[in-house]
PDB file of N, CA and C in Angstrom:
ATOM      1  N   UNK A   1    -102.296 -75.811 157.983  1.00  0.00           N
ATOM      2  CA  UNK A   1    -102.873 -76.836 158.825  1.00  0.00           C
ATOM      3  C   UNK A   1    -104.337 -77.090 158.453  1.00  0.00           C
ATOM      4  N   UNK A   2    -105.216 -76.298 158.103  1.00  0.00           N
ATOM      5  CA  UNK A   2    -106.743 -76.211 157.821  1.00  0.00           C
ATOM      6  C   UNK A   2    -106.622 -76.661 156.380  1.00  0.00           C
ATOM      7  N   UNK A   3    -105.722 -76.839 155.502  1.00  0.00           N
ATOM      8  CA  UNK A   3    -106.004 -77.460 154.402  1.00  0.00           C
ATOM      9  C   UNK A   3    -105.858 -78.842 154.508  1.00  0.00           C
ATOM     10  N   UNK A   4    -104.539 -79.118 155.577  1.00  0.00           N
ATOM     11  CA  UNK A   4    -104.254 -80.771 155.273  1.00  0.00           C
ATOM     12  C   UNK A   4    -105.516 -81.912 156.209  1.00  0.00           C
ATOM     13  N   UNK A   5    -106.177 -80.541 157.052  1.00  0.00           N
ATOM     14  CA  UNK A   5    -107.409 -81.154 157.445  1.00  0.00           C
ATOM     15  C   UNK A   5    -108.396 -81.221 157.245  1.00  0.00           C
ATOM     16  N   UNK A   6    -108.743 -80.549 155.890  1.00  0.00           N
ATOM     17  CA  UNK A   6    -109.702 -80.334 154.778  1.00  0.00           C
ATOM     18  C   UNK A   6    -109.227 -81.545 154.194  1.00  0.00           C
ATOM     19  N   UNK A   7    -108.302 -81.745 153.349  1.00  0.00           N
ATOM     20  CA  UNK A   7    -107.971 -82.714 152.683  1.00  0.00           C
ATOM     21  C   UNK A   7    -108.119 -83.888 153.225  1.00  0.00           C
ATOM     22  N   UNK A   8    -107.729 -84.118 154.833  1.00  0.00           N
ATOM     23  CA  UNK A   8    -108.144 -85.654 155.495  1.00  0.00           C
ATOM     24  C   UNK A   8    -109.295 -85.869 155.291  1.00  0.00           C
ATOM     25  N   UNK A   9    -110.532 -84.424 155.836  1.00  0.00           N
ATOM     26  CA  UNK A   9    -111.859 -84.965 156.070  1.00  0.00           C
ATOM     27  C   UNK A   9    -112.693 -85.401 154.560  1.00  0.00           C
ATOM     28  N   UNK A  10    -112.229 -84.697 153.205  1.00  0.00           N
ATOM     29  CA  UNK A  10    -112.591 -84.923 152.161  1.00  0.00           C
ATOM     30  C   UNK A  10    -112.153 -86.582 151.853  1.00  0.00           C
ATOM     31  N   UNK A  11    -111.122 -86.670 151.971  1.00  0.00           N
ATOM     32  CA  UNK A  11    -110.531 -88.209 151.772  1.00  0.00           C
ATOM     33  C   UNK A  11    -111.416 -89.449 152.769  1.00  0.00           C
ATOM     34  N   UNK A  12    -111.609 -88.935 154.075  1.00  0.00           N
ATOM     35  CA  UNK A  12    -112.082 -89.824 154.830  1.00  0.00           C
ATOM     36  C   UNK A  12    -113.467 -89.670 154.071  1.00  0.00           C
ATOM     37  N   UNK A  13    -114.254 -89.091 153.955  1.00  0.00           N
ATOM     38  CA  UNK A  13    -115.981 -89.129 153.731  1.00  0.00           C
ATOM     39  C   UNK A  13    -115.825 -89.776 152.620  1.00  0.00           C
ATOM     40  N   UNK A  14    -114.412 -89.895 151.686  1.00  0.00           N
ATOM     41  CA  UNK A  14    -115.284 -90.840 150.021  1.00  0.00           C
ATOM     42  C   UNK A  14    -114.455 -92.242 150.343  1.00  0.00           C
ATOM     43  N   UNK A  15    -113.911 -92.194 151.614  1.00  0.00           N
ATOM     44  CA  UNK A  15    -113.612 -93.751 152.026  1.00  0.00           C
ATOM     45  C   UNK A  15    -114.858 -94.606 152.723  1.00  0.00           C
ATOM     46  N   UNK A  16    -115.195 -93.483 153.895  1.00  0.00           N
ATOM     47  CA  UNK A  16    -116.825 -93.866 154.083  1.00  0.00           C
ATOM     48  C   UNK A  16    -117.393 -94.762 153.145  1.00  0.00           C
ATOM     49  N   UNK A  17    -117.851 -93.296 151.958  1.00  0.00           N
ATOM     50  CA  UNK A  17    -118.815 -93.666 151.219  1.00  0.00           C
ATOM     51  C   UNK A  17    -118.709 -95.507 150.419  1.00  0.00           C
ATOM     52  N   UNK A  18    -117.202 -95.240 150.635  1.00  0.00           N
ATOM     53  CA  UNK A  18    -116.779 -96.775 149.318  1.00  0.00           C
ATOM     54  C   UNK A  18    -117.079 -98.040 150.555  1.00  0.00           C
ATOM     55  N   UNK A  19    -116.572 -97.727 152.056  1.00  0.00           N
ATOM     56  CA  UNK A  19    -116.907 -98.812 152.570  1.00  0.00           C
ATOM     57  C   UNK A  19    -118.528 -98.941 153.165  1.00  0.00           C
ATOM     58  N   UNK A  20    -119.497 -97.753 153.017  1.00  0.00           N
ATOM     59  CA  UNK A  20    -120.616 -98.216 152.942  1.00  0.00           C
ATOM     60  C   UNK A  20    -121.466 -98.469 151.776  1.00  0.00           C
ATOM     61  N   UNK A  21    -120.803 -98.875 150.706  1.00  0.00           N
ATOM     62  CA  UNK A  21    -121.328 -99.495 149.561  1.00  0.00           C
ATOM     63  C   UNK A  21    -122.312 -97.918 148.787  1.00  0.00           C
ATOM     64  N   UNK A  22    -122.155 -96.776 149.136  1.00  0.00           N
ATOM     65  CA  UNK A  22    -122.628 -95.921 148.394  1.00  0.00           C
ATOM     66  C   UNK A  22    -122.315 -95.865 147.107  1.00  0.00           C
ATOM     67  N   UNK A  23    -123.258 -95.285 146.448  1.00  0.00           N
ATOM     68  CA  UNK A  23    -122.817 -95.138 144.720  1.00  0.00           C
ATOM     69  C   UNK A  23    -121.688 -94.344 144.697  1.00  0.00           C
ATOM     70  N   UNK A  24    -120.866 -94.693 143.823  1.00  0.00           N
ATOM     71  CA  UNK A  24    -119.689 -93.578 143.712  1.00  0.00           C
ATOM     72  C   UNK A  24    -119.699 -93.454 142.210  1.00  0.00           C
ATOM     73  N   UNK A  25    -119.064 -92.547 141.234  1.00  0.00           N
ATOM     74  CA  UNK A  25    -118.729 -92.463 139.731  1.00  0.00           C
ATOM     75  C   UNK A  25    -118.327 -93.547 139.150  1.00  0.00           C
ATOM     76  N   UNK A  26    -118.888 -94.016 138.234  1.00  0.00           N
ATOM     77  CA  UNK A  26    -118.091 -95.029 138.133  1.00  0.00           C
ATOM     78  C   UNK A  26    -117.951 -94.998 136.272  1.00  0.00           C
ATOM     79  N   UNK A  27    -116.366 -95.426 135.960  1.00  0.00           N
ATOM     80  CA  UNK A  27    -116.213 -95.131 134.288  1.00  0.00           C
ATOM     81  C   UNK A  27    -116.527 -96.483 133.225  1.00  0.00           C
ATOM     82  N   UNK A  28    -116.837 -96.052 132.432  1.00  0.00           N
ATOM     83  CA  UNK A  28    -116.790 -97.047 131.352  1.00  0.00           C
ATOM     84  C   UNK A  28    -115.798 -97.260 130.132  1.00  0.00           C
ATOM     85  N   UNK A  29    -115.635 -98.306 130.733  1.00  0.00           N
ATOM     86  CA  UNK A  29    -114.122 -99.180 130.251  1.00  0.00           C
ATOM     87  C   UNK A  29    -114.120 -98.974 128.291  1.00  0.00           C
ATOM     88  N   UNK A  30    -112.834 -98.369 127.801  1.00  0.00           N
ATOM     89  CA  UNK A  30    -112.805 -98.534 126.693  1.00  0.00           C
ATOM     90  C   UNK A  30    -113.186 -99.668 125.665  1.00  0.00           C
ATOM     91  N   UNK A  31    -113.622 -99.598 124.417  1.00  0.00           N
ATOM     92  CA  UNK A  31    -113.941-100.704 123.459  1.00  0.00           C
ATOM     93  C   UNK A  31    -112.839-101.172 122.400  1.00  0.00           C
ATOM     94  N   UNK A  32    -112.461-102.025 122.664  1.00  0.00           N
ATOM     95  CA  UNK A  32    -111.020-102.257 121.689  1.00  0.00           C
ATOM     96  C   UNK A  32    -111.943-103.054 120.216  1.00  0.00           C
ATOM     97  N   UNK A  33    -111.393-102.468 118.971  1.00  0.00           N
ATOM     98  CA  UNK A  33    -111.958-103.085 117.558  1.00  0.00           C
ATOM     99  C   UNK A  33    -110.428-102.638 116.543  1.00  0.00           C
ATOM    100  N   UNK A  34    -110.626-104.127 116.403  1.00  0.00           N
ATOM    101  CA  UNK A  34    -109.341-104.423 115.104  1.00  0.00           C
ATOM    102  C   UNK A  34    -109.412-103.686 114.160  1.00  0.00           C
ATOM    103  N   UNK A  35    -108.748-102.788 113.656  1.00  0.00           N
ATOM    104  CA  UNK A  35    -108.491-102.178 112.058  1.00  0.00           C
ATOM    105  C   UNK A  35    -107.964-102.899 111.293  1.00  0.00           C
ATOM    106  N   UNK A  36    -107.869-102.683 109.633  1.00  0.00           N
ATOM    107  CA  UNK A  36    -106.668-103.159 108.927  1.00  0.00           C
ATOM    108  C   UNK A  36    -105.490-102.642 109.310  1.00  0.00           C
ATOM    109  N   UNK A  37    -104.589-103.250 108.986  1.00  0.00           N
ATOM    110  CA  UNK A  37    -103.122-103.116 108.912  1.00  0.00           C
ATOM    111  C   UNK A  37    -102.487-103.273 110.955  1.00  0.00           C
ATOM    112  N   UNK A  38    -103.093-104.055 111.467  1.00  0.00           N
ATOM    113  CA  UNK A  38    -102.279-103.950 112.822  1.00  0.00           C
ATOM    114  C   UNK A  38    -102.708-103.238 113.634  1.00  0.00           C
ATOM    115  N   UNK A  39    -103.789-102.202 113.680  1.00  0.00           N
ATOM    116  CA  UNK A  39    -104.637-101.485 114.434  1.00  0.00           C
ATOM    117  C   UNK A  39    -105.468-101.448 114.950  1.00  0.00           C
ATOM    118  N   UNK A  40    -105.245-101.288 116.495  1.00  0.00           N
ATOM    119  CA  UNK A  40    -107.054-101.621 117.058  1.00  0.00           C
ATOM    120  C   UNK A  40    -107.155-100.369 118.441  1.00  0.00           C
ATOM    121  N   UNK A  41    -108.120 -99.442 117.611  1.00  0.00           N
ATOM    122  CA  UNK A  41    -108.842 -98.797 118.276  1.00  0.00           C
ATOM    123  C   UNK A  41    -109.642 -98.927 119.477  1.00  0.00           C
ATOM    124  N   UNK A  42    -109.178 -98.066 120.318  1.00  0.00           N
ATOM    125  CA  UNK A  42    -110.197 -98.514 121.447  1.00  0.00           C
ATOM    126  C   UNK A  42    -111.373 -96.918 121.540  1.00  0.00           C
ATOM    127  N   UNK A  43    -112.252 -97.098 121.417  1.00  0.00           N
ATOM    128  CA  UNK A  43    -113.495 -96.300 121.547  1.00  0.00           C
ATOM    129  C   UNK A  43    -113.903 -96.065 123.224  1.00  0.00           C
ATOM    130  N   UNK A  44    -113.490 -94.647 123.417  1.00  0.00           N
ATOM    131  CA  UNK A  44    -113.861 -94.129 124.562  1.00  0.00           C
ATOM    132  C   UNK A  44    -115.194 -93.119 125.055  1.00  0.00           C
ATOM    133  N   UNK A  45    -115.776 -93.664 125.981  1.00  0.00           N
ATOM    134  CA  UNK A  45    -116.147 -92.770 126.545  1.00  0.00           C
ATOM    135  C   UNK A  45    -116.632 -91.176 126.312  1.00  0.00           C
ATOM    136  N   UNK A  46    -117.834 -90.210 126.005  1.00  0.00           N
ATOM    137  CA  UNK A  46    -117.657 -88.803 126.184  1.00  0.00           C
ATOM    138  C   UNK A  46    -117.024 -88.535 127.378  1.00  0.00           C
ATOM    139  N   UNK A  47    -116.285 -87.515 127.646  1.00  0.00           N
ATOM    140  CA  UNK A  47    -115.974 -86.830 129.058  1.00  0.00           C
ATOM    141  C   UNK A  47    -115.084 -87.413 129.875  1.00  0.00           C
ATOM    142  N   UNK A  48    -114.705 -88.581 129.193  1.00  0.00           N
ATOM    143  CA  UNK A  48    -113.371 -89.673 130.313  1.00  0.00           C
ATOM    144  C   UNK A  48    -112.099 -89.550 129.870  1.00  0.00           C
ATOM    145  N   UNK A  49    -111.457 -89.380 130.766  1.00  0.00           N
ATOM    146  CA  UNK A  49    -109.873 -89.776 130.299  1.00  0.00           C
ATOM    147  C   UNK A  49    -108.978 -91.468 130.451  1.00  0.00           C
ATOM    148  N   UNK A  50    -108.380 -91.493 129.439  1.00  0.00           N
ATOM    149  CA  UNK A  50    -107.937 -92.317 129.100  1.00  0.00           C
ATOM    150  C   UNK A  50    -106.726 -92.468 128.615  1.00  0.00           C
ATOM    151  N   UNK A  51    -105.641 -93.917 129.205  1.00  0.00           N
ATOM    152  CA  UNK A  51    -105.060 -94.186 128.393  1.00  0.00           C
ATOM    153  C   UNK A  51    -104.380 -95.433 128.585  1.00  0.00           C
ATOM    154  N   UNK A  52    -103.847 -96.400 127.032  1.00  0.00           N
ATOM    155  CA  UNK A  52    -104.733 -97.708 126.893  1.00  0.00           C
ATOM    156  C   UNK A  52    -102.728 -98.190 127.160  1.00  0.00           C
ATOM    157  N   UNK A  53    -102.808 -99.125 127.123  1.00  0.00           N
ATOM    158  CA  UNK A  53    -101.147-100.279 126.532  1.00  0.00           C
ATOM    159  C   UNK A  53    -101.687-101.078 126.041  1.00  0.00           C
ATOM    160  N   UNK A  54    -100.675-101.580 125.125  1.00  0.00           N
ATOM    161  CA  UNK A  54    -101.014-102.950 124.389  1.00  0.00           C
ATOM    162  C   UNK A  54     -99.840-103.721 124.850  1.00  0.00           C
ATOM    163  N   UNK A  55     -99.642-105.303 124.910  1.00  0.00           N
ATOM    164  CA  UNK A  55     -98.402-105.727 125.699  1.00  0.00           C
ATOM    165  C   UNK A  55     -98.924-107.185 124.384  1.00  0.00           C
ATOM    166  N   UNK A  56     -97.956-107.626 123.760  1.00  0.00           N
ATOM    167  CA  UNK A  56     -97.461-108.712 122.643  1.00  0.00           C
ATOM    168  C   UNK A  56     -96.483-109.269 122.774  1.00  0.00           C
ATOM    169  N   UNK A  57     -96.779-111.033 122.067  1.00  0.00           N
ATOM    170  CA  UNK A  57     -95.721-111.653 122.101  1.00  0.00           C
ATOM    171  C   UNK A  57     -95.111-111.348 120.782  1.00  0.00           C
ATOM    172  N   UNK A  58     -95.042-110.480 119.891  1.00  0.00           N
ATOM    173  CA  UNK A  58     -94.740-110.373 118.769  1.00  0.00           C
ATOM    174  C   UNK A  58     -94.051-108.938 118.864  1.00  0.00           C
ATOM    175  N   UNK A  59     -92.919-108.337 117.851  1.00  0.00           N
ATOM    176  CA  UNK A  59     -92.706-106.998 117.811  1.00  0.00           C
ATOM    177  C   UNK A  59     -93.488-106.216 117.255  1.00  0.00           C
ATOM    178  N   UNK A  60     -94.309-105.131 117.833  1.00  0.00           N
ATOM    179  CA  UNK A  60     -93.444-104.400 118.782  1.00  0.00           C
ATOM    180  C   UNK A  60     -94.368-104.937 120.301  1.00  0.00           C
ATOM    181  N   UNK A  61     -93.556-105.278 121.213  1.00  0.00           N
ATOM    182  CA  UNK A  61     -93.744-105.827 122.008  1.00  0.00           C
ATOM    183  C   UNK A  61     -94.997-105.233 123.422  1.00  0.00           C
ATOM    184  N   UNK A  62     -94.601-103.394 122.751  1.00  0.00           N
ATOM    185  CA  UNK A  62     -95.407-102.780 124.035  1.00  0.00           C
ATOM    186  C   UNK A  62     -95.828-101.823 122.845  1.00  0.00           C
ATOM    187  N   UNK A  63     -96.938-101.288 122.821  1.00  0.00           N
ATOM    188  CA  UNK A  63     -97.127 -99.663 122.427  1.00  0.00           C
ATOM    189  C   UNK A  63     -97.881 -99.168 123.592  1.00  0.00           C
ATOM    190  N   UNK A  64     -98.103 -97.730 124.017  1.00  0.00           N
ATOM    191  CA  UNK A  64     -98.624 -97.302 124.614  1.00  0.00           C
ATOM    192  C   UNK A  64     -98.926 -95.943 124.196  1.00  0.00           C
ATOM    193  N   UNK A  65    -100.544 -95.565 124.310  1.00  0.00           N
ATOM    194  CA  UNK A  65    -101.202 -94.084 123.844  1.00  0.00           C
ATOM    195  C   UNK A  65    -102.411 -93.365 124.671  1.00  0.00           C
ATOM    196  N   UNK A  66    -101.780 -92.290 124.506  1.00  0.00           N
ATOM    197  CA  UNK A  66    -101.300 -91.475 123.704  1.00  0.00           C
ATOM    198  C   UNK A  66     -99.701 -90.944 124.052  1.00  0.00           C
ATOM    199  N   UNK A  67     -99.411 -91.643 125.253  1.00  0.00           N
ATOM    200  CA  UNK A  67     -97.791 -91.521 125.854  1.00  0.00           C
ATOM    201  C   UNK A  67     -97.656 -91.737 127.054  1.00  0.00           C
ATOM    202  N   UNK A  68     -96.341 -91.727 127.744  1.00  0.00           N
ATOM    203  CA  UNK A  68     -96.260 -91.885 128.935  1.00  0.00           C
ATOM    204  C   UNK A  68     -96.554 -90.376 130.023  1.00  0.00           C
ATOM    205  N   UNK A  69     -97.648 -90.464 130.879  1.00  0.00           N
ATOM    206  CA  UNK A  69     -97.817 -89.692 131.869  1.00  0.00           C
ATOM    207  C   UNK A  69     -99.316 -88.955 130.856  1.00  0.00           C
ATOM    208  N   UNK A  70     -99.738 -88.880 129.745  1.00  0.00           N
ATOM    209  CA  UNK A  70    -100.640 -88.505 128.961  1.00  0.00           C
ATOM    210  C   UNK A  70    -101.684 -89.449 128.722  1.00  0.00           C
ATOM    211  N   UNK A  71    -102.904 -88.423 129.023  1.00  0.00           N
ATOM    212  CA  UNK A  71    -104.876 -89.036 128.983  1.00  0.00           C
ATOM    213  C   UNK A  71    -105.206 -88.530 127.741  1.00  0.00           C
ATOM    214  N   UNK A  72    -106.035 -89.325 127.013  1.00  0.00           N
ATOM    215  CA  UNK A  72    -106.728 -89.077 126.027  1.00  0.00           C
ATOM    216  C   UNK A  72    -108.205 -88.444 126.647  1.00  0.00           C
ATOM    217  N   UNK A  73    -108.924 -87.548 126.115  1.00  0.00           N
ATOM    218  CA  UNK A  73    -110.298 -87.153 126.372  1.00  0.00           C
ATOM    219  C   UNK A  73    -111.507 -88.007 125.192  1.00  0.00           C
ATOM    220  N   UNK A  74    -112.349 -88.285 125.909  1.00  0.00           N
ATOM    221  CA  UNK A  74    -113.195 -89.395 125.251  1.00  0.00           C
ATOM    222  C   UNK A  74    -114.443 -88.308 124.307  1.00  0.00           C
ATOM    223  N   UNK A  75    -114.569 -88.343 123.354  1.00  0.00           N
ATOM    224  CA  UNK A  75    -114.674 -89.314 122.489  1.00  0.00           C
ATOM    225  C   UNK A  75    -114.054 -89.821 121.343  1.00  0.00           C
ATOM    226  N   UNK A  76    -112.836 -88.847 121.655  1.00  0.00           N
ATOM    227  CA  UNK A  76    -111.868 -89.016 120.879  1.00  0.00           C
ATOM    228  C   UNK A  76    -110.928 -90.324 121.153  1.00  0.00           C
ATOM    229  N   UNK A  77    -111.201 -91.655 119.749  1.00  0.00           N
ATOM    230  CA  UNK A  77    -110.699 -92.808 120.007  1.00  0.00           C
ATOM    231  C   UNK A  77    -109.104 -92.906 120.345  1.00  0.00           C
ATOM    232  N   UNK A  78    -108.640 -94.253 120.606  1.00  0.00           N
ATOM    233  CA  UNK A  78    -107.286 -94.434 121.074  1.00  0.00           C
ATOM    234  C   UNK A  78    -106.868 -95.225 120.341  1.00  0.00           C
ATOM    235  N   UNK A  79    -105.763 -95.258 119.360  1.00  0.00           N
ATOM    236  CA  UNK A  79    -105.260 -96.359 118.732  1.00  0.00           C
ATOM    237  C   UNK A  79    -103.618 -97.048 119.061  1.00  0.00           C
ATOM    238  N   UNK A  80    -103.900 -98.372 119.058  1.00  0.00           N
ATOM    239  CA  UNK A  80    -102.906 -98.682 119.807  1.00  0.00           C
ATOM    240  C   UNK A  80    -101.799 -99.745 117.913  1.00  0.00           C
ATOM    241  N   UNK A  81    -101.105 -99.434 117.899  1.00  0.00           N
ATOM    242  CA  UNK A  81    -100.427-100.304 116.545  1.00  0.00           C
ATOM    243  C   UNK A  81     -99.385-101.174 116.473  1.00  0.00           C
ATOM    244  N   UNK A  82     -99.626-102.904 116.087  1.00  0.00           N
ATOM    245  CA  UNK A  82     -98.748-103.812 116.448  1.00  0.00           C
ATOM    246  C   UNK A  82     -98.682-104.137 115.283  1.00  0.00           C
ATOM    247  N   UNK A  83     -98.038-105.556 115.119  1.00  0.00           N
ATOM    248  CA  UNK A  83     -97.616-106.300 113.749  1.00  0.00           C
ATOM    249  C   UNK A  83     -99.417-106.918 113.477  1.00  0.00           C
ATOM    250  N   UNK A  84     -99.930-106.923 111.766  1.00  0.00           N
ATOM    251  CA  UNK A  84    -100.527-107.792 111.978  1.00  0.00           C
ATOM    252  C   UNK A  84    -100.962-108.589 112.040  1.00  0.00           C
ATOM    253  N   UNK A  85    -101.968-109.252 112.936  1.00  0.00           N
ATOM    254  CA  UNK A  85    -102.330-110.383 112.890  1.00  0.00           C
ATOM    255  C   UNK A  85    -102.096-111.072 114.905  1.00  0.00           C
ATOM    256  N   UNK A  86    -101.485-110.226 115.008  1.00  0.00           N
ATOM    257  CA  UNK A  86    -100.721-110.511 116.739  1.00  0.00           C
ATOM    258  C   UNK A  86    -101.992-110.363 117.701  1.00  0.00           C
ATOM    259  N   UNK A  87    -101.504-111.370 118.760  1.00  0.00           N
ATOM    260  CA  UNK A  87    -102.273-111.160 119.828  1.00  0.00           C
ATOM    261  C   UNK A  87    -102.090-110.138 120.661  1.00  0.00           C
ATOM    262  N   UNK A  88    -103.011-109.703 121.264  1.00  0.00           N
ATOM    263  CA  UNK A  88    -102.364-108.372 122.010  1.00  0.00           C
ATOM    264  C   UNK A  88    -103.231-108.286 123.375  1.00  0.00           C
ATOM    265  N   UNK A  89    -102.473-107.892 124.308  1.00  0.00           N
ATOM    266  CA  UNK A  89    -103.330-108.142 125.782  1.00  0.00           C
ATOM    267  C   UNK A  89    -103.515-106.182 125.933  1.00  0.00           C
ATOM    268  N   UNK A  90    -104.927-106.090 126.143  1.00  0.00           N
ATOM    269  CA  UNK A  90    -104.886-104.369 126.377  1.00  0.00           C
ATOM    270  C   UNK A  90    -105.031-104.532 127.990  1.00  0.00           C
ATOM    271  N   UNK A  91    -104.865-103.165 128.082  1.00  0.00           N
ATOM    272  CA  UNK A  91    -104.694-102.896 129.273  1.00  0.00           C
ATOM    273  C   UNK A  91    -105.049-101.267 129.798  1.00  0.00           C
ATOM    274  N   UNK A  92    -105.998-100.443 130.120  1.00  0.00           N
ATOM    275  CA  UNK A  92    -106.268 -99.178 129.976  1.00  0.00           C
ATOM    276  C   UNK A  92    -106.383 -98.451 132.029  1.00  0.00           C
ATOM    277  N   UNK A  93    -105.743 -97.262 131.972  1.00  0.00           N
ATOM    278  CA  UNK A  93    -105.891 -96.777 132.759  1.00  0.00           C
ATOM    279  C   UNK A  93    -106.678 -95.369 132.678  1.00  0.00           C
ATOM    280  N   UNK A  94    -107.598 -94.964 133.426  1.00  0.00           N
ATOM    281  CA  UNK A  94    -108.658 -93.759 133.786  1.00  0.00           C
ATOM    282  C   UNK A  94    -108.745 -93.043 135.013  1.00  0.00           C
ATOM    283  N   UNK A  95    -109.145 -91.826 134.909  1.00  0.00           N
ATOM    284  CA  UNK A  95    -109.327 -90.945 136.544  1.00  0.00           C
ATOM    285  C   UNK A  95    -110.219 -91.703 136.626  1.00  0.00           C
ATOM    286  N   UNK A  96    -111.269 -92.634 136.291  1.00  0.00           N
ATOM    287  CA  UNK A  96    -112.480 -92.281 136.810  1.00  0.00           C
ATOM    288  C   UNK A  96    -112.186 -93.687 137.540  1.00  0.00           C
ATOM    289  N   UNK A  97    -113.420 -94.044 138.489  1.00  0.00           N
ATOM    290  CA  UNK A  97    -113.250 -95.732 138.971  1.00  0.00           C
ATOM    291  C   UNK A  97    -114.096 -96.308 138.350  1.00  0.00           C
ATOM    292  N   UNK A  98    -113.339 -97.690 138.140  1.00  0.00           N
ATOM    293  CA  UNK A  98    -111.817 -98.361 138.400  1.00  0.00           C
ATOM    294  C   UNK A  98    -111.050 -97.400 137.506  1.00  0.00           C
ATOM    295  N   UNK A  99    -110.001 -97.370 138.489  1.00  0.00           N
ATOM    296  CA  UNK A  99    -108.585 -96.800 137.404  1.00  0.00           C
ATOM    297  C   UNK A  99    -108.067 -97.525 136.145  1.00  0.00           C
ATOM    298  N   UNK A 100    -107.985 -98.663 136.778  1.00  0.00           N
ATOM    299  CA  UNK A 100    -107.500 -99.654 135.739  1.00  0.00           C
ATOM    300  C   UNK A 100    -108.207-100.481 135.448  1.00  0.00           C
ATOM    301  N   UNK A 101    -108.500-100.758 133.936  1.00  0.00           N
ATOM    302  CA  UNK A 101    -109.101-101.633 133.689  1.00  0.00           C
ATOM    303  C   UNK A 101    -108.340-102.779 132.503  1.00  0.00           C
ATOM    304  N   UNK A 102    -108.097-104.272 132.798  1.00  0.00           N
ATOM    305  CA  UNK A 102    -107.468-105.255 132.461  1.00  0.00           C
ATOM    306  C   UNK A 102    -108.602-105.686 131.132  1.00  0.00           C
ATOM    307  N   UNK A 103    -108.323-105.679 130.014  1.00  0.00           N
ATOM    308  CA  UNK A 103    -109.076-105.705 128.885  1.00  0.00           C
ATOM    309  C   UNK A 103    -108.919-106.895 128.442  1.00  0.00           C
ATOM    310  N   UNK A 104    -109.448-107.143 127.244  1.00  0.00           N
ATOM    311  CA  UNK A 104    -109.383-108.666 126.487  1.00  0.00           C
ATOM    312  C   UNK A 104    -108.178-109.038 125.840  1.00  0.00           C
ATOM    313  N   UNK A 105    -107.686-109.919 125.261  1.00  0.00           N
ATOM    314  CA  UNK A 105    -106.942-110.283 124.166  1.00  0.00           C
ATOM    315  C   UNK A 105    -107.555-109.985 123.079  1.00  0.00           C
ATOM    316  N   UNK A 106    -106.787-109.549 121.978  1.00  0.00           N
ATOM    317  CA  UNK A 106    -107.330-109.000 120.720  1.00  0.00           C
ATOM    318  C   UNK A 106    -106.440-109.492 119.664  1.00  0.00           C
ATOM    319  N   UNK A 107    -106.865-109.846 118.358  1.00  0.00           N
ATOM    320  CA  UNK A 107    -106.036-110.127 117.280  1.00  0.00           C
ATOM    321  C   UNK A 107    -105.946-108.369 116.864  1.00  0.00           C
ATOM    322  N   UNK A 108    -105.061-107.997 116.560  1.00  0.00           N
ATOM    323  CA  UNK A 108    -104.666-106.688 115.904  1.00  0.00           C
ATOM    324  C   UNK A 108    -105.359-107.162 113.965  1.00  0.00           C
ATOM    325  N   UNK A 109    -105.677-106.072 113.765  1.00  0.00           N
ATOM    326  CA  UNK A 109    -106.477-106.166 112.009  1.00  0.00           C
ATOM    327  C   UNK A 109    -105.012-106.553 111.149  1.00  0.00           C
ATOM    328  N   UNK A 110    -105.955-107.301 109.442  1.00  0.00           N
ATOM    329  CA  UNK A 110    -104.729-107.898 109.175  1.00  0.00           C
ATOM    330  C   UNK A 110    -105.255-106.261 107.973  1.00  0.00           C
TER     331      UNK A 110
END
């Protein structure tokens, strides 16, 4: 019982904090850059976890890295690999806030 009311009062104070506009952590969104051959790296963060999708109208239609339910640790980059030349919509999720972050369109490297 004293934990799940530990756990409310911890949860309630960083709801507080978000609805009184306090500073909270906040992450910085991966850098997506085209490689040759269909590859575009996204450059993370020291100390963040990460992990990116790519979603195309071209095959292969989805990649996702470093896997499903798996974070990359930053500064170690993320590469995501399509056909090239394709447009590619990224899309990256993080512990840190925002969780998700909705990225650019990218030509993948030729």
């Amino acid at each position: 019982m004293r934990a799940t009311l530990r756990s409310v009062a911890v949860a309630a104070t960083i709801a507080a904090a978000g609805l009184l506009n306090m500073q909270t952590a906040a992450a910085t969104p991966p850098v997506p850059t085209p490689e040759p051959g269909g590859v575009i790296r996204m450059d993370t963060a020291p100390g963040e976890w990460w992990q990116c999708t790519g979603w195309s109208l071209q095959p292969p239609f989805f990649y996702q890295a470093p896997g499903i339910m798996q974070y990359s640790l930053g500064p170690e980059p993320i590469y995501l690999r399509f056909a090239p030349g394709a447009d590619v919509w990224v899309q990256c999720n993080g512990t840190g806030l925002p969780i998700f972050h909705h990225g650019p369109i990218v030509k993948a490297g030729w």
